[in-house]
Short mmCIF file of C-alpha atoms in Angstrom, two decimals:
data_model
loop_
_atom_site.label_atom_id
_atom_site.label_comp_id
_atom_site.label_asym_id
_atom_site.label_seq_id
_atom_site.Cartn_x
_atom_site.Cartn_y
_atom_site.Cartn_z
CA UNK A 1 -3.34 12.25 -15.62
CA UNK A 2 -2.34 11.45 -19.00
CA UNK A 3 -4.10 8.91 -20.81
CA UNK A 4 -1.67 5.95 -22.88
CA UNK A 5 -2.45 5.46 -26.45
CA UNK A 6 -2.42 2.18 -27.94
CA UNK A 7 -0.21 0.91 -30.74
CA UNK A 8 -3.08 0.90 -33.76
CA UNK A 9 -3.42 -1.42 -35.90
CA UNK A 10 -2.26 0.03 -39.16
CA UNK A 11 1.25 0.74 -37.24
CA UNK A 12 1.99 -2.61 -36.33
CA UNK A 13 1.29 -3.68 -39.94
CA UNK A 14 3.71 -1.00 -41.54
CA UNK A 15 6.14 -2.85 -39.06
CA UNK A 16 5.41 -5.94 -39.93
CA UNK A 17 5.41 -5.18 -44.06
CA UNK A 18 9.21 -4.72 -44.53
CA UNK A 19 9.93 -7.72 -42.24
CA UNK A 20 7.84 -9.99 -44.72
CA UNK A 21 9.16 -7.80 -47.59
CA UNK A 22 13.05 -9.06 -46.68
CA UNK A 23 11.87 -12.81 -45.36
CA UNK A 24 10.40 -12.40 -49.56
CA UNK A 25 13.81 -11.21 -50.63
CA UNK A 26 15.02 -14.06 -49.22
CA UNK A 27 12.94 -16.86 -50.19
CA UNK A 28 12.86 -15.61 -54.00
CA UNK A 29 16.93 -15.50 -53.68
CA UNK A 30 16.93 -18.84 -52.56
CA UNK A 31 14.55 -20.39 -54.79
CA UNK A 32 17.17 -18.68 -57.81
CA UNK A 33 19.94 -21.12 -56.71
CA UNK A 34 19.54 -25.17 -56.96
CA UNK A 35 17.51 -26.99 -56.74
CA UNK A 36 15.06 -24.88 -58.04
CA UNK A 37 17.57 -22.71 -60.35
CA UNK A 38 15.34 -20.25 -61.00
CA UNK A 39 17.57 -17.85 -62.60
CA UNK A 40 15.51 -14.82 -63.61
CA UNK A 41 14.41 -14.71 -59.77
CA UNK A 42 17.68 -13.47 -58.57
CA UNK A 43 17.32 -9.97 -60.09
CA UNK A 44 13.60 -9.70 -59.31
CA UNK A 45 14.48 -11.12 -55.46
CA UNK A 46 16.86 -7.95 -54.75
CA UNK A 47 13.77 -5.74 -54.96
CA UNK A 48 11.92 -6.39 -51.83
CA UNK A 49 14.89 -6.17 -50.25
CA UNK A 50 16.16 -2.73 -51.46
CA UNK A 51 12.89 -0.95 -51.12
CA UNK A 52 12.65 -2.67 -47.51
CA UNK A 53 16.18 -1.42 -46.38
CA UNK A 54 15.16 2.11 -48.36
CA UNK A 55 12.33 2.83 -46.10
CA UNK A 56 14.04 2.02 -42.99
CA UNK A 57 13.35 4.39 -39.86
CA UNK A 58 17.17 3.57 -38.95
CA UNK A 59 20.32 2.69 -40.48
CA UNK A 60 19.76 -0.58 -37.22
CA UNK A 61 16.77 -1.36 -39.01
CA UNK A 62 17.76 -1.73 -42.04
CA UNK A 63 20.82 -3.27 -41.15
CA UNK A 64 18.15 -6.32 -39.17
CA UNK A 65 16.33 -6.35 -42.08
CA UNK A 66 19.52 -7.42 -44.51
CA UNK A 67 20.16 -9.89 -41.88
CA UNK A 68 16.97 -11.33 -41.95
CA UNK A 69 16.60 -11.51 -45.93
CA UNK A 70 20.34 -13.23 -45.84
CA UNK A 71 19.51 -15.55 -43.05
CA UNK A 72 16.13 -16.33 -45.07
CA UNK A 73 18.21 -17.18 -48.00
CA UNK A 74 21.20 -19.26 -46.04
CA UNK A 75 18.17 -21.50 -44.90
CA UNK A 76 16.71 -22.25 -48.09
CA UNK A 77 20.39 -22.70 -50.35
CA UNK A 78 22.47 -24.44 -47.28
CA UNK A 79 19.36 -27.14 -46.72
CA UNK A 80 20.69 -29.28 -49.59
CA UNK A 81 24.12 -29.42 -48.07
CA UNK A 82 22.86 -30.04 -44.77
CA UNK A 83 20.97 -33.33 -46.23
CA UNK A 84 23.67 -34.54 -48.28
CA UNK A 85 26.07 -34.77 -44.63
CA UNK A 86 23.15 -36.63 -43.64
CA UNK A 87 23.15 -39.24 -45.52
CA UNK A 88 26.76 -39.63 -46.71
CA UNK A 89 27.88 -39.48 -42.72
CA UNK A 90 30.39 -37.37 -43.10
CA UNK A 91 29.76 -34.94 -40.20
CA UNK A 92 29.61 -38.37 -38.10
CA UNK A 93 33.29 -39.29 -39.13
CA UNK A 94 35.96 -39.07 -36.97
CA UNK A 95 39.01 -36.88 -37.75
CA UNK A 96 40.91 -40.39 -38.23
CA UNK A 97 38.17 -42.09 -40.67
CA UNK A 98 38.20 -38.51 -42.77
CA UNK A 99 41.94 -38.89 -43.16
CA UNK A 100 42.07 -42.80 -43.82
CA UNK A 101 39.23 -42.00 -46.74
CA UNK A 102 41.50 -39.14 -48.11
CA UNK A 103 44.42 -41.68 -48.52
#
């Protein structure tokens, strides 16, 4: 009878350290672009990123982990856009309406 071990705990954090290293990546991308324009953060905000992707177990991995930074990042710089349709109505209008208001 063989005995099953258990996942510990440090192996599950290892996991779980890129993950937060690319959601980082992302966030510190985003916050680079308006409104916050953050400039300098878009150099320092490819760094979790690379060194997340770099110690990848799989070329899958780190392929998740890109998409997960970049999805991260689309959240934070589309949100702006997202509330502007809002409140101008524009993904309400009716192909008709857009092309009366285009002339």
């Amino acid at each position: 009878m063989q005995v099953q071990s258990q996942p510990s705990a440090t192996s599950s954090i290892k996991g779980f350290v890129p993950v937060a290293a690319a959601i980082a990546s992302g966030v510190l991308l985003g916050a680079a672009f308006p409104p916050l324009a953050w400039k300098g953060l878009a150099w320092i905000g490819l760094a979790p990123l690379a060194l997340a992707v770099r110690k990848a177990s799989s070329v899958r991995r780190a392929f998740l982990l890109g998409m997960l930074g970049g999805f991260a990042f689309f959240l934070i710089t589309l949100h702006p856009l997202m509330s502007a349709s809002a409140w101008t109505g524009w993904t309400y209008e009716s192909r008709e309406a857009f092309a009366l208001r285009l002339g």
